[in-house]
Coordinates of C-alpha atoms and ligand atoms in Angstrom, one line a residue:
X1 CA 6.4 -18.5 3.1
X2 CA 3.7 -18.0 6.0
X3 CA 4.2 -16.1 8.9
X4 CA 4.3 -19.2 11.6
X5 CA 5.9 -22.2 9.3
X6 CA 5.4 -24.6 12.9
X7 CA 1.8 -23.8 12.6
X8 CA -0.6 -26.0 10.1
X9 CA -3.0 -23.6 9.5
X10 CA -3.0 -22.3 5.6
X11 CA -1.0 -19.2 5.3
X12 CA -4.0 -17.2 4.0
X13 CA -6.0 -17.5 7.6
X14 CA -2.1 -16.7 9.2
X15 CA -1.9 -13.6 7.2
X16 CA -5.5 -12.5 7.8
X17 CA -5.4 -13.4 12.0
X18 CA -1.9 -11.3 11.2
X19 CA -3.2 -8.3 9.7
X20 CA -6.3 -8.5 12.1
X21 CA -3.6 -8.5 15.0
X22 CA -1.5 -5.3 14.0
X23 CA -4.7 -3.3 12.4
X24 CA -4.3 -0.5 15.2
X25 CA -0.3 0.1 15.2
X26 CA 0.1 -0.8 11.2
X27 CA -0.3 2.8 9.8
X28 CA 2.2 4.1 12.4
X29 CA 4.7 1.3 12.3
X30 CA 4.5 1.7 8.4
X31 CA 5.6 5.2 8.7
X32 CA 8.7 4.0 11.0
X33 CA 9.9 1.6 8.8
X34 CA 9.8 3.9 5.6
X35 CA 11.3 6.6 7.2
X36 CA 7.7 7.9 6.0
X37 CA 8.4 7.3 2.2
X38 CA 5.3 4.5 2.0
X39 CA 3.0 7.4 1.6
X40 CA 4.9 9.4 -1.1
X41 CA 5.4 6.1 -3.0
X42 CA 1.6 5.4 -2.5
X43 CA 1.2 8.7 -3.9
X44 CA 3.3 8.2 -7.0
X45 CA 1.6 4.9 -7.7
X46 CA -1.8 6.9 -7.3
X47 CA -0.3 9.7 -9.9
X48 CA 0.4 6.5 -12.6
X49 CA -3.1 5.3 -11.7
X50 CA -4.6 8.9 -12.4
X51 CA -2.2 9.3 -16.0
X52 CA -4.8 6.3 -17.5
X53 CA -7.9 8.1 -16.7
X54 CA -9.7 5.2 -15.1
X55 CA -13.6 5.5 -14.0
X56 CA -13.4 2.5 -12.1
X57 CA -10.4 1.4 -9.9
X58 CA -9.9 -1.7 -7.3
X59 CA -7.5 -1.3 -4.9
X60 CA -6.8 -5.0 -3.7
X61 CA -5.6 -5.8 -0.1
X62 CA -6.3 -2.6 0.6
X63 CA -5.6 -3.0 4.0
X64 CA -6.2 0.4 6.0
X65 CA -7.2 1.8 2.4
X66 CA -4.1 4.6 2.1
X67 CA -4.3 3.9 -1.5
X68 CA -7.7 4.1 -2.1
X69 CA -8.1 7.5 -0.2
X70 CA -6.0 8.3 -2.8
X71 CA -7.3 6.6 -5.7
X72 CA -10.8 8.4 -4.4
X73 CA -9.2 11.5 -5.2
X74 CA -9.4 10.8 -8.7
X75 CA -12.0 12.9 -10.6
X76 CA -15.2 11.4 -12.2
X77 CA -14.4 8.1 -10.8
X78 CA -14.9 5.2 -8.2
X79 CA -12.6 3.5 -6.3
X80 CA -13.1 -0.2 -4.4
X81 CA -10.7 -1.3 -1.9
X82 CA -11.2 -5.1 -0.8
X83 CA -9.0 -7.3 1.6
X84 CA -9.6 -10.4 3.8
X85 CA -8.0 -9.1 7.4
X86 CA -11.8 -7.0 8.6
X87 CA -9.8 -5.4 11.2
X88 CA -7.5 -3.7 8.6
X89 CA -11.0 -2.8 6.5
X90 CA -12.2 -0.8 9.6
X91 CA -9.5 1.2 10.4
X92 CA -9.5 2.1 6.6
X93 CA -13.4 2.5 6.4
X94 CA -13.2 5.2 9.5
X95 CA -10.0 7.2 7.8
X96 CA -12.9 7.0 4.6
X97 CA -15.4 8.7 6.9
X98 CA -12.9 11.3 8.4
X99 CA -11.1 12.4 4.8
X100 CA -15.2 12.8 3.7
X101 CA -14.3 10.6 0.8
X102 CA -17.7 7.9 1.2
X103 CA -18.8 8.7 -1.6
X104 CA -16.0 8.0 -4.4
X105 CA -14.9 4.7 -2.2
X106 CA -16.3 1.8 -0.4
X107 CA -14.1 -1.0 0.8
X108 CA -15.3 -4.9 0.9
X109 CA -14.2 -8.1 2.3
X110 CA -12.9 -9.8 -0.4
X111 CA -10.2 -12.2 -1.6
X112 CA -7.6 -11.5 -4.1
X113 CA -7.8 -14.9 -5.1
X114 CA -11.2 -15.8 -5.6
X115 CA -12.4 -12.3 -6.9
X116 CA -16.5 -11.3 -6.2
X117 CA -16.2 -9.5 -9.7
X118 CA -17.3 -10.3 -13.1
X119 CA -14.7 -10.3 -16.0
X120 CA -13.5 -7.4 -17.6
X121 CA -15.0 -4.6 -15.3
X122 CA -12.3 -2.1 -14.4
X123 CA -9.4 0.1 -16.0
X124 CA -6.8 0.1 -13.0
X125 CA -6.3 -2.3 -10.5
X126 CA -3.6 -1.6 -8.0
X127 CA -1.6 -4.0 -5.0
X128 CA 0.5 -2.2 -2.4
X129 CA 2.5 -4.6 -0.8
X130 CA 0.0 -7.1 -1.0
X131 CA 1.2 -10.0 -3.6
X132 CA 4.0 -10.8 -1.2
X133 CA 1.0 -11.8 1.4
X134 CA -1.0 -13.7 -1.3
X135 CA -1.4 -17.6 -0.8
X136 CA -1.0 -18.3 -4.1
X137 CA 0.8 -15.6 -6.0
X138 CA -0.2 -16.8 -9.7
X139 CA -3.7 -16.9 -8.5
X140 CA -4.1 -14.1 -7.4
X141 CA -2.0 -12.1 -10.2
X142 CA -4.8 -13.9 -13.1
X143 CA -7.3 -12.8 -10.9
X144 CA -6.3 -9.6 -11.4
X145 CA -5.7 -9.8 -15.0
X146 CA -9.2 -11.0 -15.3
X147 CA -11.0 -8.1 -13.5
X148 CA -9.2 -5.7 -15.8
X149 CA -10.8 -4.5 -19.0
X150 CA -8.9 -5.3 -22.3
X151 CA -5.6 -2.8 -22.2
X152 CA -6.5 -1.9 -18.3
X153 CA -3.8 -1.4 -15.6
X154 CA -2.2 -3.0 -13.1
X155 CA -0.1 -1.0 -10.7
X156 CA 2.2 -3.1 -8.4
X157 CA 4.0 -1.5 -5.4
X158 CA 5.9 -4.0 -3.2
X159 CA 9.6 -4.6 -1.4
X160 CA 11.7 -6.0 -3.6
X161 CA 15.7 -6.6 -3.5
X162 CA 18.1 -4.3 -4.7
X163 CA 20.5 -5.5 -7.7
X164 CA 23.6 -3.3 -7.0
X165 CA 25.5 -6.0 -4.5
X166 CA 27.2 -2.7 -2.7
X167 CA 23.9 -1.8 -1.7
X168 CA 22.1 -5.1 -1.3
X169 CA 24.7 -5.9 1.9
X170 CA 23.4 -2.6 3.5
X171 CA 20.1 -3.2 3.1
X172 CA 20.4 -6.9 3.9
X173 CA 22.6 -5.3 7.2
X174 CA 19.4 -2.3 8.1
X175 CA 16.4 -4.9 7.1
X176 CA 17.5 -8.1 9.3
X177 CA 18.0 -5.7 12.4
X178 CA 16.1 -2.9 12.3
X179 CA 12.4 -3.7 11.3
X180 CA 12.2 -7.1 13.8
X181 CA 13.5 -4.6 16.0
X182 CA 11.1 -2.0 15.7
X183 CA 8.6 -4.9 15.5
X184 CA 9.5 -6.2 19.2
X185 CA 9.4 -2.5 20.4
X186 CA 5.8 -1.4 19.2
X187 CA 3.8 -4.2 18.2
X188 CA 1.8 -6.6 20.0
X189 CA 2.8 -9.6 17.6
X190 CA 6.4 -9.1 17.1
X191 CA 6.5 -12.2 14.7
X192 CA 4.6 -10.4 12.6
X193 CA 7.6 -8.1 11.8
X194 CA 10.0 -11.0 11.4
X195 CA 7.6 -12.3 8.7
X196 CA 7.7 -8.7 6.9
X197 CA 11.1 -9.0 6.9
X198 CA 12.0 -12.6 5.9
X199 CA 9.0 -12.7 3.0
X200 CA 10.7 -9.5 1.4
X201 CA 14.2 -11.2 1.0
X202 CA 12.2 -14.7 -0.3
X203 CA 9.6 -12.7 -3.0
X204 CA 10.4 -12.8 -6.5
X205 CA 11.5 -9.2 -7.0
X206 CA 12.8 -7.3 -10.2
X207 CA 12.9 -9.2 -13.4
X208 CA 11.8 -12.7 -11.7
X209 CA 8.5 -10.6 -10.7
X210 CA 8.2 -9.4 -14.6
X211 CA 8.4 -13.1 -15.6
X212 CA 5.9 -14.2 -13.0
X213 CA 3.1 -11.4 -14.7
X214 CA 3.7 -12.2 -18.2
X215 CA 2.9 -15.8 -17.1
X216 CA -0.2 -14.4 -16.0
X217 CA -1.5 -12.8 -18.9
X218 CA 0.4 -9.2 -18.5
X219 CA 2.1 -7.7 -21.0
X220 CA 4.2 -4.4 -22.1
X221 CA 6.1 -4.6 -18.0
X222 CA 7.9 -1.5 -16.4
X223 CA 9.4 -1.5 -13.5
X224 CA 10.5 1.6 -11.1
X225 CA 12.6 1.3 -8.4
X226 CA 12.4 3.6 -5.4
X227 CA 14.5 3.6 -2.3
X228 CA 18.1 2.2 -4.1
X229 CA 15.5 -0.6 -5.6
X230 CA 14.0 -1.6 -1.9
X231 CA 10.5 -1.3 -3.2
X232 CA 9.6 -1.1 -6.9
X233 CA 6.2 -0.2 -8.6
X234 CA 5.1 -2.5 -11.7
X235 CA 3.3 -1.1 -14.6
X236 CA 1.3 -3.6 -16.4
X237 CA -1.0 -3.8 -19.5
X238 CA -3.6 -6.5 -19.7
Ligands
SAM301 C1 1.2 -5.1 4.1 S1 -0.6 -4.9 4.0 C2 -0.8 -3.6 2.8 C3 -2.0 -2.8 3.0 C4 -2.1 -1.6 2.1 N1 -2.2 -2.0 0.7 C5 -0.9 -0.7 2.2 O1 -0.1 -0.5 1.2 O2 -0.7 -0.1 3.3 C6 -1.0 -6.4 3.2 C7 -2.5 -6.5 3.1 O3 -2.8 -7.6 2.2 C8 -4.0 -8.3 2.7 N2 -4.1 -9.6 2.0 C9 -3.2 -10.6 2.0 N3 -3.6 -11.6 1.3 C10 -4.8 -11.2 0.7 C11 -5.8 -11.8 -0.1 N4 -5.6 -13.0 -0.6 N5 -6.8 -11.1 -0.5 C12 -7.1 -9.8 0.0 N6 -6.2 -9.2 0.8 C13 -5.1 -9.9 1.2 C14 -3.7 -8.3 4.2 O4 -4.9 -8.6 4.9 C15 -3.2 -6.9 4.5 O5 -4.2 -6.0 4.8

């Protein structure tokens, strides 16, 4: 879905005008939303990144590059963090500066669909809450495969549904009120916040996501849910 359906622009410039607009308030209304846990699942998602011993990682959408200032902390390695919204790269590029981390990352434009890389070239590629944004999620998911060396990684993190029905009305109940409303209250593009919400019910979570990735080339799929299953993190071989 894109962000302004009543608009006819293609939802790839929506969601980079999007991320553009909220670059400033987006690592602060992150934390709100999580209750703070998007960094310790960014974290875990580093640690499964740093169990394969990669030398070269990509971090795609990288957005304000959390996840590559952790990937950089990797040993012996090199991290690159790419994304379309320029506004998100420079709030990420300055954190990069401040952490002293310049020289294990650099973060590029770049588009997850139409990859500036050649084939085969690293061992972990990860996507935090990213794929849900993509124009065309197959696209972008073969892209990925592509990039990846034979047997590399792929390390998904995004919102997904949870399964229990118990626990799906709750978060159905929290997620339809409490994220446009913390949307409305500190960000300048309060339909920004509807999108989050509306595009985490539509995407393709759980087993449907699994399905989606083998059809892309992925194999050997695991998934871990976090938060009651509101966000999961997808392990995948090439
Ligand atoms: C919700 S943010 C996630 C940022 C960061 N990965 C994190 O976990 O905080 C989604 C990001 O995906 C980026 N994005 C969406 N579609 C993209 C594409 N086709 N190629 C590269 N980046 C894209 C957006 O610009 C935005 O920065």
């Amino acid at each position: 879905m894109k962000p302004n359906q009543s608009l006819s622009s293609s939802k790839k410039t929506q969601i980079e005008n999007m991320f553009d607009s909220i670059s400033v308030e987006y690592d602060f209304l992150n934390r709100i939303i999580t209750f703070g846990n998007d960094l310790r699942w960014k974290k875990k998602m580093c640690s499964i990144a740093k169990s394969y011993n990669p030398k070269k990682l990509l971090d795609i959408a990288t957005g304000t590059a959390d996840i590559a200032l952790e990937l950089a902390k990797i040993k012996n390695a090199k991290t690159i963090g790419v994304d379309i919204s320029k506004k998100m790269l420079e709030v990420g590029r300055k954190k990069i500066v401040d952490q002293n981390l310049s020289d294990n990352v650099v973060l590029k434009s770049g588009d997850a669909e139409n990859l500036n890389f050649s084939d085969s070239c690293f061992d972990v590629v990860t996507i935090g809450f990213g794929v849900r944004n993509f124009q065309n999620l197959e696209k972008g998911l073969k892209e990925s495969c592509r990039v990846l060396k034979k047997d590399g990684v792929l390390i998904v993190l995004e919102t997904s549904v949870p399964e229990n029905a118990i626990i799906r009305f709750f978060y159905f109940l929290f997620s339809r009120s409490f994220i446009p409303f913390v949307g409305s209250l500190f960000s300048k593009d309060k339909r920004a916040y509807e999108y989050l919400q509306k595009s985490a019910e539509k995407f393709p979570s759980g087993k449907k996501f699994v399905s989606v990735l083998e059809d892309c080339g992925f194999k050997n799929i695991t998934i871990k849910p976090l938060m009651l299953g509101a966000t999961s993190i997808y392990v995948a071989l090439k």
